[in-house]
Coordinates of C-alpha atoms and ligand atoms in Angstrom, one line a residue:
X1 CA 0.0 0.0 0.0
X2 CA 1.1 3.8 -0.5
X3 CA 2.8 4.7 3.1
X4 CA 2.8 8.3 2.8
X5 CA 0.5 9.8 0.2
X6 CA -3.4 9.3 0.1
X7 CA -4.4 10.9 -2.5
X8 CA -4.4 10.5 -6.3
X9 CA -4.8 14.0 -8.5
X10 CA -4.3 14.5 -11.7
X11 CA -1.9 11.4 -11.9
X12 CA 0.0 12.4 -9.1
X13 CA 0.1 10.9 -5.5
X14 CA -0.3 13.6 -3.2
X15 CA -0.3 15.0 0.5
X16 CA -3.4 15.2 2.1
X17 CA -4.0 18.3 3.9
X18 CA -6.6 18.0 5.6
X19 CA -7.5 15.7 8.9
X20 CA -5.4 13.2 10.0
X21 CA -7.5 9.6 10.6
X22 CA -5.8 6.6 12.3
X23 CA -7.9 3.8 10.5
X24 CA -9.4 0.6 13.0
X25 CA -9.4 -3.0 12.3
X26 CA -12.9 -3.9 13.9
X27 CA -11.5 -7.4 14.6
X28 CA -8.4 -5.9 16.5
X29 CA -9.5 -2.6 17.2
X30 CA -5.9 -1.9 16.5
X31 CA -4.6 1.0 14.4
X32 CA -4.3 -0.4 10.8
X33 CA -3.4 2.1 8.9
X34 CA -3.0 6.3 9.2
X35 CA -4.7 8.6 6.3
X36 CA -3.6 11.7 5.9
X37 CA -7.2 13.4 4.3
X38 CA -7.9 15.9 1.5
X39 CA -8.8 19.5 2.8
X40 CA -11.7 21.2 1.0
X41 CA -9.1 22.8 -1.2
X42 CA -7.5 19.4 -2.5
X43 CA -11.3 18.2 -3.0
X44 CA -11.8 21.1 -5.5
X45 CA -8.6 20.8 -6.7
X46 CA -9.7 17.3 -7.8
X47 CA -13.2 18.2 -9.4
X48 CA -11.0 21.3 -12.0
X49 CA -8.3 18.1 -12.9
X50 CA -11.3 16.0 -13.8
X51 CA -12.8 18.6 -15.9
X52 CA -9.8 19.6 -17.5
X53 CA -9.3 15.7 -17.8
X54 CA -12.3 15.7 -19.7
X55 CA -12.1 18.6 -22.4
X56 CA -8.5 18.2 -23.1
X57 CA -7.9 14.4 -23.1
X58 CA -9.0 12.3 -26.0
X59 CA -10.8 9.7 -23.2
X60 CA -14.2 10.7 -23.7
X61 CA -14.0 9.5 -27.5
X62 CA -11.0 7.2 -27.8
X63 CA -13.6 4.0 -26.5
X64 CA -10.2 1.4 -27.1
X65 CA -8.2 3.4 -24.7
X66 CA -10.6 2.8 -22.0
X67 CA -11.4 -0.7 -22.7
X68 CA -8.0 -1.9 -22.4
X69 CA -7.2 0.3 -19.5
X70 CA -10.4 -1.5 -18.0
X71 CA -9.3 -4.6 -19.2
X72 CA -5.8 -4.9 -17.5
X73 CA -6.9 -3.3 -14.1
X74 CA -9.6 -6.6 -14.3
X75 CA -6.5 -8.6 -14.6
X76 CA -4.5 -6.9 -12.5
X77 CA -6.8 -6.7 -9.7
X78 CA -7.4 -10.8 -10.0
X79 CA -3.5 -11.2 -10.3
X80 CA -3.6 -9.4 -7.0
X81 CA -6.7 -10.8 -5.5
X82 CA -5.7 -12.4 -2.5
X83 CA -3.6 -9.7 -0.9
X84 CA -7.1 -7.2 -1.7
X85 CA -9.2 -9.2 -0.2
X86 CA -6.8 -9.6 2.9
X87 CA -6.9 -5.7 3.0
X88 CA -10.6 -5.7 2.9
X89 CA -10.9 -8.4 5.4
X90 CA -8.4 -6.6 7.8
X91 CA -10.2 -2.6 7.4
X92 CA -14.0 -4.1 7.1
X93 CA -13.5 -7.2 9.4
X94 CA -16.1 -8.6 6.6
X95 CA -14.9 -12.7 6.7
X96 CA -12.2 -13.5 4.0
X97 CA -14.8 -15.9 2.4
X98 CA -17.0 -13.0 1.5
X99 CA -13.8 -10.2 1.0
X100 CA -12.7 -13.0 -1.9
X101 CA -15.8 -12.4 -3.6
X102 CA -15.7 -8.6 -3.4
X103 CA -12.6 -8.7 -5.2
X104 CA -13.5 -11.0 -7.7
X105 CA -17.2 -9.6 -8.6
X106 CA -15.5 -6.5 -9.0
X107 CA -13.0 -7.3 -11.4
X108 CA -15.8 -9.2 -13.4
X109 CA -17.8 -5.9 -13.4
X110 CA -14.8 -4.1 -14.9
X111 CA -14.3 -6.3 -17.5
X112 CA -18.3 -6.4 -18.1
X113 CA -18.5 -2.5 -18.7
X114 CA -15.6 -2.9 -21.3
X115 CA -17.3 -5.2 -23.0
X116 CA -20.5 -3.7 -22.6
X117 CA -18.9 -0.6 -24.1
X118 CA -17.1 -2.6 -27.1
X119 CA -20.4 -3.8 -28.5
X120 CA -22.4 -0.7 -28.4
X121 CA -24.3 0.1 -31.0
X122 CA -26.8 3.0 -31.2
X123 CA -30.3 3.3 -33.2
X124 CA -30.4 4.7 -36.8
X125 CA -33.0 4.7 -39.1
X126 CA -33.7 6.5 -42.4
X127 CA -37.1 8.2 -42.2
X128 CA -39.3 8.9 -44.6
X129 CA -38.7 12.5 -45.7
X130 CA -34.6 11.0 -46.1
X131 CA -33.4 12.1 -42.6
X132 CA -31.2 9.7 -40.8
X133 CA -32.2 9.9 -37.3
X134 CA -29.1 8.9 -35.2
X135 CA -29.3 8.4 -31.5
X136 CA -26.0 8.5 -29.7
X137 CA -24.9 8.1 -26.8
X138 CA -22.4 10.5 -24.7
X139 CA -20.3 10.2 -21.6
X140 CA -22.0 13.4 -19.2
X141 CA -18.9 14.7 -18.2
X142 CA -17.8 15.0 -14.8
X143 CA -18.8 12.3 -12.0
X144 CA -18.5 12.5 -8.3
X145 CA -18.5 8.6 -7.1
X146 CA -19.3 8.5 -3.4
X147 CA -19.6 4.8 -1.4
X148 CA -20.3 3.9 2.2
X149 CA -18.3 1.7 4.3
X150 CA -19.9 -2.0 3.8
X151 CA -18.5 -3.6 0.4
X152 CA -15.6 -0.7 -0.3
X153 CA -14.3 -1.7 -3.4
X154 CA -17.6 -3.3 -4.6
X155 CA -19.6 -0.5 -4.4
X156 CA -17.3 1.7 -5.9
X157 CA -16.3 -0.7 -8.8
X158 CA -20.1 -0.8 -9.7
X159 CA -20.3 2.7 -10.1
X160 CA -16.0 3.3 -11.3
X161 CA -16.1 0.5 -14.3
X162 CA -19.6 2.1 -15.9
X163 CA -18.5 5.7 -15.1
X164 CA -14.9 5.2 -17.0
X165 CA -16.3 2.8 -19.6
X166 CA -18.8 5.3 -20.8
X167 CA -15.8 8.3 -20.7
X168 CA -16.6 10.3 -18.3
X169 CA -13.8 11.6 -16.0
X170 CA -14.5 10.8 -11.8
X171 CA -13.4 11.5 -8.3
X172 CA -14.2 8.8 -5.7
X173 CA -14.7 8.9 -2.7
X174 CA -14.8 6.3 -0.2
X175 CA -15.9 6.3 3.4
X176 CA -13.7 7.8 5.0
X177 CA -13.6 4.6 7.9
X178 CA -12.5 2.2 4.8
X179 CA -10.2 3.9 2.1
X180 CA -7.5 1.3 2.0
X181 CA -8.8 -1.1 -1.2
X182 CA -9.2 2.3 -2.8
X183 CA -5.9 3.4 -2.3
X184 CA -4.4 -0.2 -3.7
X185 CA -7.1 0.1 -6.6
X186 CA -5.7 3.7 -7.2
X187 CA -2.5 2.0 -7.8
X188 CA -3.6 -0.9 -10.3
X189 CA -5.6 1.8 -12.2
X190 CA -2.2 3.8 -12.3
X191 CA -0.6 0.8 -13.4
X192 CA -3.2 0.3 -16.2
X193 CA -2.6 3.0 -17.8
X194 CA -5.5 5.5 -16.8
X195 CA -4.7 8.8 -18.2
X196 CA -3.8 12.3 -15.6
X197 CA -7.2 13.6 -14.6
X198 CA -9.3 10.9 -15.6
X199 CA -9.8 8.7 -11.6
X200 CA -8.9 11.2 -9.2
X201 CA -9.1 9.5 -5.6
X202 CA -10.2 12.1 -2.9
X203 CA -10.2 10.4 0.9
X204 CA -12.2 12.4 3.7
X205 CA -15.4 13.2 5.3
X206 CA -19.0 13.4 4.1
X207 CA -19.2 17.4 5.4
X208 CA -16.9 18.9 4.2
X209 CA -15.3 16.4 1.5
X210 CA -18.6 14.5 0.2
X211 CA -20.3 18.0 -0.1
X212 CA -17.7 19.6 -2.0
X213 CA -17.8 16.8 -4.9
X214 CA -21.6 17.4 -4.8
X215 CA -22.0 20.6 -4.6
X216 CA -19.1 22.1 -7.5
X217 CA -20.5 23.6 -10.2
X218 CA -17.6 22.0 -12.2
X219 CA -19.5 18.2 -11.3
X220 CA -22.2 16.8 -13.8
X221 CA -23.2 14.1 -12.1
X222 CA -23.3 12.4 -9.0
X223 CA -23.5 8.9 -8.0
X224 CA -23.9 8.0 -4.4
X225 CA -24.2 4.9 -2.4
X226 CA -25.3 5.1 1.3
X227 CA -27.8 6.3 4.0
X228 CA -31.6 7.8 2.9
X229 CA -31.0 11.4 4.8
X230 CA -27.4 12.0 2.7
X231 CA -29.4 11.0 -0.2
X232 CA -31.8 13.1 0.7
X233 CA -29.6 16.0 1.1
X234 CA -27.7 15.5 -1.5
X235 CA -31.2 15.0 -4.1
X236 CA -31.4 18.3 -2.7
X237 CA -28.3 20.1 -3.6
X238 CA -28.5 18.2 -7.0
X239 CA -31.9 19.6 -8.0
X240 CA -31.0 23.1 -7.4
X241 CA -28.8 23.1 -10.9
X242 CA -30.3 19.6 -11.9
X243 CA -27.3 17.5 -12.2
X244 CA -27.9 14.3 -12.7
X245 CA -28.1 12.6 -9.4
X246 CA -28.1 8.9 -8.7
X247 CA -29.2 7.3 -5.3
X248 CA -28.7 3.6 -3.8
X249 CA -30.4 4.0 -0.5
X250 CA -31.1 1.6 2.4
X251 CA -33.3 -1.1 2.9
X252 CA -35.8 -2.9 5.0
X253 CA -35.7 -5.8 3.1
X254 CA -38.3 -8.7 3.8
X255 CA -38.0 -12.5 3.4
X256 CA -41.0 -14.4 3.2
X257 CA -41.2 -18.1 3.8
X258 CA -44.1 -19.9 2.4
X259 CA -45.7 -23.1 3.9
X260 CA -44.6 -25.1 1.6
X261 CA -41.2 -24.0 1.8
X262 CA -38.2 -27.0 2.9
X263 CA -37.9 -25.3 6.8
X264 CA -34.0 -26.4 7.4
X265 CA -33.0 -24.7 4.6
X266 CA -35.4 -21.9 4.4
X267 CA -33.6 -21.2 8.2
X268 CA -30.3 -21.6 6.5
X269 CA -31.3 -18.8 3.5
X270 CA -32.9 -17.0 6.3
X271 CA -29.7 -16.8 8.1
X272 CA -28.0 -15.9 4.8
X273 CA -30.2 -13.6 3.5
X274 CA -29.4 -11.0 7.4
X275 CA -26.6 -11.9 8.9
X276 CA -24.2 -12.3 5.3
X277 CA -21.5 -9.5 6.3
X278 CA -22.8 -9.2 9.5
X279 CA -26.1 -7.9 8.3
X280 CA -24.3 -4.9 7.1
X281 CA -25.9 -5.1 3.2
X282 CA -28.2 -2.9 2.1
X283 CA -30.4 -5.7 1.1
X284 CA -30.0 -7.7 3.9
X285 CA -33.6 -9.3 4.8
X286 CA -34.1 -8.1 8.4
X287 CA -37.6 -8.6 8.3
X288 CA -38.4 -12.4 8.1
X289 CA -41.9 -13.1 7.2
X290 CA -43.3 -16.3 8.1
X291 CA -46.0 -18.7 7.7
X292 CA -48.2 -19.2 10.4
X293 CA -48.2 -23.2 10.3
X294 CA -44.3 -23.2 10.1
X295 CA -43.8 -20.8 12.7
X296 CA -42.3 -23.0 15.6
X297 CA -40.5 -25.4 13.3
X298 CA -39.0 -22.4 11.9
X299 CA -38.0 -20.8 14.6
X300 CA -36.8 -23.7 16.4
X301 CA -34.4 -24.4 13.0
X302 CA -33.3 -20.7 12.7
X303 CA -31.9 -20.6 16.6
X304 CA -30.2 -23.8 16.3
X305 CA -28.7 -22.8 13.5
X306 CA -27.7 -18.8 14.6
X307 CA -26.6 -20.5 18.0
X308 CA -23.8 -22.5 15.9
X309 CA -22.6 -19.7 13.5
X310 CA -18.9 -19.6 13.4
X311 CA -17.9 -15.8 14.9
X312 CA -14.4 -14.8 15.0
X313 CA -11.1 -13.6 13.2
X314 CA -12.5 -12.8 9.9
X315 CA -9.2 -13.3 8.3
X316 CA -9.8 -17.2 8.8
X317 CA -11.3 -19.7 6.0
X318 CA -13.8 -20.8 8.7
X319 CA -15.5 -17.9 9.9
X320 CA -18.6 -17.4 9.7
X321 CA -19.4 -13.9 11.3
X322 CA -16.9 -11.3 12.1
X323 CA -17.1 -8.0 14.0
X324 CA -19.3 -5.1 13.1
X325 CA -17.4 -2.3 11.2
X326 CA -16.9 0.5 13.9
X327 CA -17.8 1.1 18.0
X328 CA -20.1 4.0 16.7
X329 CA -22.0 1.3 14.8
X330 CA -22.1 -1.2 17.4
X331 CA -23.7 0.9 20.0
X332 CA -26.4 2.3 17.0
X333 CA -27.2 -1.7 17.4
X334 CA -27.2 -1.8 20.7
X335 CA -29.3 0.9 20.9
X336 CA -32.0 -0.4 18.7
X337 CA -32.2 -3.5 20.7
X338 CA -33.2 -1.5 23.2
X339 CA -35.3 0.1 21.5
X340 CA -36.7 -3.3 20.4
X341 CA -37.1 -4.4 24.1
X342 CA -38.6 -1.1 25.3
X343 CA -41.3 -1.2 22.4
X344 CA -42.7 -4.8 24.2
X345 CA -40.5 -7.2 20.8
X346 CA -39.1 -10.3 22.5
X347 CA -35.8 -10.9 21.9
X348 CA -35.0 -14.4 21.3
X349 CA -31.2 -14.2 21.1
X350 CA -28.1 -12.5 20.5
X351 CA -27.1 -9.2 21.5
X352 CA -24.3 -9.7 23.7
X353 CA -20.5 -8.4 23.0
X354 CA -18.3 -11.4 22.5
X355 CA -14.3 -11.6 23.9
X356 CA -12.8 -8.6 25.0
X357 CA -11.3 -7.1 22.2
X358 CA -12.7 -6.4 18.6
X359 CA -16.2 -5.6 17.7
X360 CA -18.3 -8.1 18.1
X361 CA -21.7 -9.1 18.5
X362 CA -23.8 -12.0 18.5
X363 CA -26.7 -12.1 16.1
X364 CA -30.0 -11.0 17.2
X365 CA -33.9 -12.2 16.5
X366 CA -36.5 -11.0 17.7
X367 CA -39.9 -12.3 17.5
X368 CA -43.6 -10.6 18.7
X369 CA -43.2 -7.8 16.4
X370 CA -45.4 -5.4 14.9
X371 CA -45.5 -3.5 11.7
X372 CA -45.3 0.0 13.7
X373 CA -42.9 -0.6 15.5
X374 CA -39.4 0.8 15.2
X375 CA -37.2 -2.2 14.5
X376 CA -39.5 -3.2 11.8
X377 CA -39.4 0.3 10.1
X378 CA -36.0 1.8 10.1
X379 CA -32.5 0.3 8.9
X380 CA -30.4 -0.7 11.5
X381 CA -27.4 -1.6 8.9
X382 CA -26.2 -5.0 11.5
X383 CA -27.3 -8.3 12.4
X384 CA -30.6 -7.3 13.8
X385 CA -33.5 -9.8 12.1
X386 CA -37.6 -9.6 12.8
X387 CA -39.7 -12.0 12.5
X388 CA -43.6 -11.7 11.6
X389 CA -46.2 -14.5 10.9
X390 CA -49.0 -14.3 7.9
X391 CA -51.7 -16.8 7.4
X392 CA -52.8 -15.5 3.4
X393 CA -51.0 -14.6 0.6
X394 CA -52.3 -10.8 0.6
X395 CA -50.9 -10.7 4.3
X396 CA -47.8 -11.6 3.6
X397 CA -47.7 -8.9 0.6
X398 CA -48.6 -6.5 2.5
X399 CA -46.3 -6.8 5.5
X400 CA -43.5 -6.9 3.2
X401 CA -44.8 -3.6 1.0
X402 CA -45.7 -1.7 4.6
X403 CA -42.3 0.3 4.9
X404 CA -41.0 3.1 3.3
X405 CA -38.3 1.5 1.7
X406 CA -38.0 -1.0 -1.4
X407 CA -34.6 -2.3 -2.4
X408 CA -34.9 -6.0 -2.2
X409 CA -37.3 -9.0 -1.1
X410 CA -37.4 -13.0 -1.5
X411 CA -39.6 -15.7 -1.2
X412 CA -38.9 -19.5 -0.7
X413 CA -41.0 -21.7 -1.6
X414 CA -42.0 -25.4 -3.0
X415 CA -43.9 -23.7 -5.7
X416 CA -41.3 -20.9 -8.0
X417 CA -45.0 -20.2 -9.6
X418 CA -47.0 -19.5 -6.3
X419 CA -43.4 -17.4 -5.4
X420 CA -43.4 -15.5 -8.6
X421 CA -47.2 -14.2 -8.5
X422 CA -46.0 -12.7 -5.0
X423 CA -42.5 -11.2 -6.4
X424 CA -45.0 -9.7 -8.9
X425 CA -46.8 -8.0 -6.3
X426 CA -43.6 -6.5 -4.1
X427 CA -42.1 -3.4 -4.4
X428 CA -38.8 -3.6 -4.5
X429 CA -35.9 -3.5 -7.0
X430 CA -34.3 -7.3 -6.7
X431 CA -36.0 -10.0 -5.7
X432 CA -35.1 -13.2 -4.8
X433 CA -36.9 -16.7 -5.2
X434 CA -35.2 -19.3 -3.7
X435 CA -32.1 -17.8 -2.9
X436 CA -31.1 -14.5 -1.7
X437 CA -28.3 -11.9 -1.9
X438 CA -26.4 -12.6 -5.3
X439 CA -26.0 -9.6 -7.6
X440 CA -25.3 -10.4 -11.0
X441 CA -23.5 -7.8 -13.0
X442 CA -25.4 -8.6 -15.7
X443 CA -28.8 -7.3 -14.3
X444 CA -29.8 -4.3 -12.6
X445 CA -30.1 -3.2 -8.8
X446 CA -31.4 -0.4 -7.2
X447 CA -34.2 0.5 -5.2
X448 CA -38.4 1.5 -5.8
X449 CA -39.6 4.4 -3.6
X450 CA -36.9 5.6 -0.8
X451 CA -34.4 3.2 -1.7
X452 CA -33.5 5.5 -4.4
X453 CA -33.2 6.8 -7.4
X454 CA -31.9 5.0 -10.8
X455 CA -30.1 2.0 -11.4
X456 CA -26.1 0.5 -10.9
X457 CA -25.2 -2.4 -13.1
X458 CA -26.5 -4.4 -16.5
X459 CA -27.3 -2.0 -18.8
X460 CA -28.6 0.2 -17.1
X461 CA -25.9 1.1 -15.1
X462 CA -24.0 2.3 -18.2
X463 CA -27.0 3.9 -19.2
X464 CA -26.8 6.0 -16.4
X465 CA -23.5 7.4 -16.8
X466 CA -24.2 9.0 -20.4
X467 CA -26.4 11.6 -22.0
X468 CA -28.5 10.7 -24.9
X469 CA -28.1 12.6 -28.1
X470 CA -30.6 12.3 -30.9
X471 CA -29.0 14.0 -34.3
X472 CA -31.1 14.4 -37.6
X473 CA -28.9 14.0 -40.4
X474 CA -29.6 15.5 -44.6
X475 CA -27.3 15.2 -46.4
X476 CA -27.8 18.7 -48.2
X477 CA -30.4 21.7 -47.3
X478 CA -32.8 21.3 -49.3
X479 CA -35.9 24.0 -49.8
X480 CA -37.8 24.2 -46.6
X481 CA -41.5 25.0 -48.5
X482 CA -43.5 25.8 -44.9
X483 CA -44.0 30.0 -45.1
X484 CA -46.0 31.5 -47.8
X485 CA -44.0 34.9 -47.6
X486 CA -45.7 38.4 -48.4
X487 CA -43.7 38.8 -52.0
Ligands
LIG501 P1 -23.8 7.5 4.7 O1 -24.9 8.0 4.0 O2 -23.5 8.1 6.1 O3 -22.4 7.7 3.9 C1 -22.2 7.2 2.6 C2 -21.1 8.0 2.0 O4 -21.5 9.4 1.8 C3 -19.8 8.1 2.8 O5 -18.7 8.1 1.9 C4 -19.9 9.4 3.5 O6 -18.7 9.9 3.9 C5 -20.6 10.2 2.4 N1 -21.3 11.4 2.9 C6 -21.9 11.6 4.1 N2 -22.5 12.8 4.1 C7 -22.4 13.4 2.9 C8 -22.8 14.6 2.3 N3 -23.5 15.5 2.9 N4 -22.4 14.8 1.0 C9 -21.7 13.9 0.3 N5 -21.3 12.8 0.8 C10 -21.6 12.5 2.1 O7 -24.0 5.9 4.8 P2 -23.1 4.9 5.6 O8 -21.7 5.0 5.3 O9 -23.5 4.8 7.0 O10 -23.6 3.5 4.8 C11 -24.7 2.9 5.2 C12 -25.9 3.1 4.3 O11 -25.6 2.8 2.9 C13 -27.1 2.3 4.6 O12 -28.2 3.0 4.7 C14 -27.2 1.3 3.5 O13 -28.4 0.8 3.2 C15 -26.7 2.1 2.3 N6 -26.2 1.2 1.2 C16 -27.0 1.1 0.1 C17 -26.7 0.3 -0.9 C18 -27.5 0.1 -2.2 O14 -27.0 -0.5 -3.1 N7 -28.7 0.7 -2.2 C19 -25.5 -0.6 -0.8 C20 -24.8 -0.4 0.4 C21 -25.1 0.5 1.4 P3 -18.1 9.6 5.3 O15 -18.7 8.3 5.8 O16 -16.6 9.4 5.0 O17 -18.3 10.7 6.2

């Protein structure tokens, strides 16, 4: 990793100058690293290099440049794969299992937006009066990439590959907690050829860091991963000179289990589905929505199974469940179990810290829930799972459409047909029947009311990094023949 300089402008690696940050492994809660941060100045600083990047580079129309680049930082970053993931592991605390496949998901994304972008071709048709009506399509210019803390380099490929595949010029931003698989992808980008101006890498905080990248005039778009109120804020700012403005917000995400459904490994799904790195996913399904008649069975699977999870040093094969990311986010858990307690939920297990050092938790359930309440309404972000019961199809659609949020659902189920009627009827962005949690780079993912705004990955996710131009094309002027004319 770079020792001394933190950030990446204009193809230099720079001095930050603005706060200093000692960064925590959760597991250790050790010092891991120390980031010297950009200062407002250096953040501006980084939005004129990416504009300049963009009018005075040939990367926003030279489309083989930026596939290869794309290209070798995919194989560089799999050449390099174990050592990133070991870096994730060690500044998330996210198991090594689950870091592994950060690393390589992203480096298939890469390679998917460049060749995505290789076989693009855009509508054109001859119309009847002789014009050819071409629609192309454009990189917008300027993008501000801003991620949150739980998949660092995976979140910020989805939205880097697209962004720089499509030709637009970018700073990211990571959280400011987890900037060290930035810093190393900073380096294998560097490595890959990415031209001066085109990925700047800005570490700091949201305010004053985050806002600068969102608020400069010099920024056409921004793309932003993380919590409903900074997406709100920054919807905000965005609509004020209408730059384009993407949101993947949080989630409240509900799992329902049909009677039908095979109860040992509907429990073991279940288990998958909110507590897969630590219930720190934006999807994860904290709200378990459960069939009357399978109720007891289910639960009696789903603690057995919780009760044997594997928690410990994430950096080992076997672990099951590491430490949450920071002591801030622990006590936010703690304090919704409370919160839980106080409003009359019973909590079933899990809850208490485990060993004496690092930040752990055990995994919690809570049963004799209501809809109101506040564990079933808000995001808690950690392994904090509800359970409900339903007796009718309709009850179980509505429980799991009764929050303000729609990123992601599943069903399990004996019947994919009876499933599929109900994924018809949810709103959400991804839904899963019979499994959960797999994103496939292929297909888009994002979120129906306040779990945001747009679409990351497939097509889509390149869609949203370009402007659509349709040009009409004569080949000579011929006489126009509308106005009468006086003489
Ligand atoms: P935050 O919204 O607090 O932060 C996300 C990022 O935004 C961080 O880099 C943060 O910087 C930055 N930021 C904070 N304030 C501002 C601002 N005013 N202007 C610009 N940038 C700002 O979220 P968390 O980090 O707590 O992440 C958890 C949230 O992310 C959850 O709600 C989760 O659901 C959501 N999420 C959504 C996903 C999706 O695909 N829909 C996927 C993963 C997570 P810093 O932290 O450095 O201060």
């Amino acid at each position: 990793m770079h020792q001394d300089k933190h950030l990446y402008l204009n193809g230099q690696w720079v001095n930050g100058e603005g706060l200093t940050r000692q960064i925590i492994n959760p597991a250790t809660e050790e010092i891991l690293t120390t980031i010297k941060e950009a200062s407002k100045e250096q953040a501006e600083d980084a939005v004129t290099y990416a504009a300049q990047a963009f009018q005075q580079t040939d990367w926003a129309v030279n489309k083989e440049k930026r596939i290869k680049v794309l290209k070798t930082a995919a194989g560089l970053l799999e050449e390099s794969a174990d050592e990133v993931a070991r870096l994730e592991t060690l500044n998330t605390g996210k198991p090594i299992r689950e870091a592994i496949l950060d690393i390589y998901d992203s480096a298939a994304c890469l390679r998917y937006y460049a060749d995505l972008m290789s076989q693009a071709e855009f509508w054109k048709k001859e119309m009847e009066d002789g014009t050819v009506s071409e629609v192309r399509k454009e990189p917008i210019g300027v993008c501000s990439l801003i991620v949150p803390w739980n998949f660092p380099l995976l979140l910020g490929m989805w939205k880097i590959a697209p962004a720089l595949a499509a030709g637009n010029t970018v700073i990211y931003k990571p959280s400011e907690i987890t900037p060290v698989t930035a810093l190393k992808f900073t380096e294998i980008l560097e490595k890959s050829g990415v031209p001066a101006g085109v990925f700047n890498l800005v570490l700091g905080e949201g305010d004053p860091i985050g806002q600068t990248l969102v608020s400069s005039e010099k920024v056409d778009k921004v793309s932003f991963t993380g919590g409903s109120e900074t997406g709100r804020k920054i919807n905000q700012e965005c609509a004020g000179s209408f730059k384009r403005v993407s949101l993947e917000l949080g989630g409240k995400s509900p799992l329902i289990v049909l009677e039908d459904a095979d109860i040992k490994l509907a429990a073991e799904w279940a288990i998958f589905g909110s507590f897969f790195n630590q219930g720190e996913v934006c999807v994860a399904s904290s709200r378990l929505l459960v069939h009357e008649n399978i109720y007891e069975e289910f639960i009696a699977e789903l603690l057995e199974k919780v009760k044997n999870l594997k928690i410990g040093d994430p950096l080992k094969e076997e672990t099951d469940f590491g430490p949450v990311i920071s002591e801030q986010h622990l006590r936010k858990i703690e304090d919704y179990i409370k919160i839980g307690k106080a409003e009359g939920a019973e909590c079933l297990y899990g809850g208490e810290r485990v060993g004496s050092k690092g930040l752990y938790i055990t995994p919690v359930i809570f049963s004799n829930v209501n809809q109101n309440m506040r564990i079933v309404q808000e995001e808690i972000f950690g392994p904090v799972v509800t359970i409900q019961t339903f007796n009718t199809e309709q009850e179980a659609i509505e429980l799991a459409n009764g929050t303000r949020f729609g990123l992601a659902a599943g069903v399990l189920s004996a019947d994919a047909e009876k499933a599929d009627r109900i994924a018809s009827q949810i709103k959400a962005g991804t839904i899963w029947i019979n499994s959960y949690h797999t994103p496939y780079v292929e297909a888009p993912w994002g979120g129906y009311k306040q779990s945001g705004i747009g679409r990351e990955l497939g097509p889509q996710g390149l869609d949203g990094f370009m402007e659509t131009k349709h040009i009409n094309k004569k080949e000579h002027l011929e006489p126009l023949n509308w106005y009468t004319f006086k003489n």
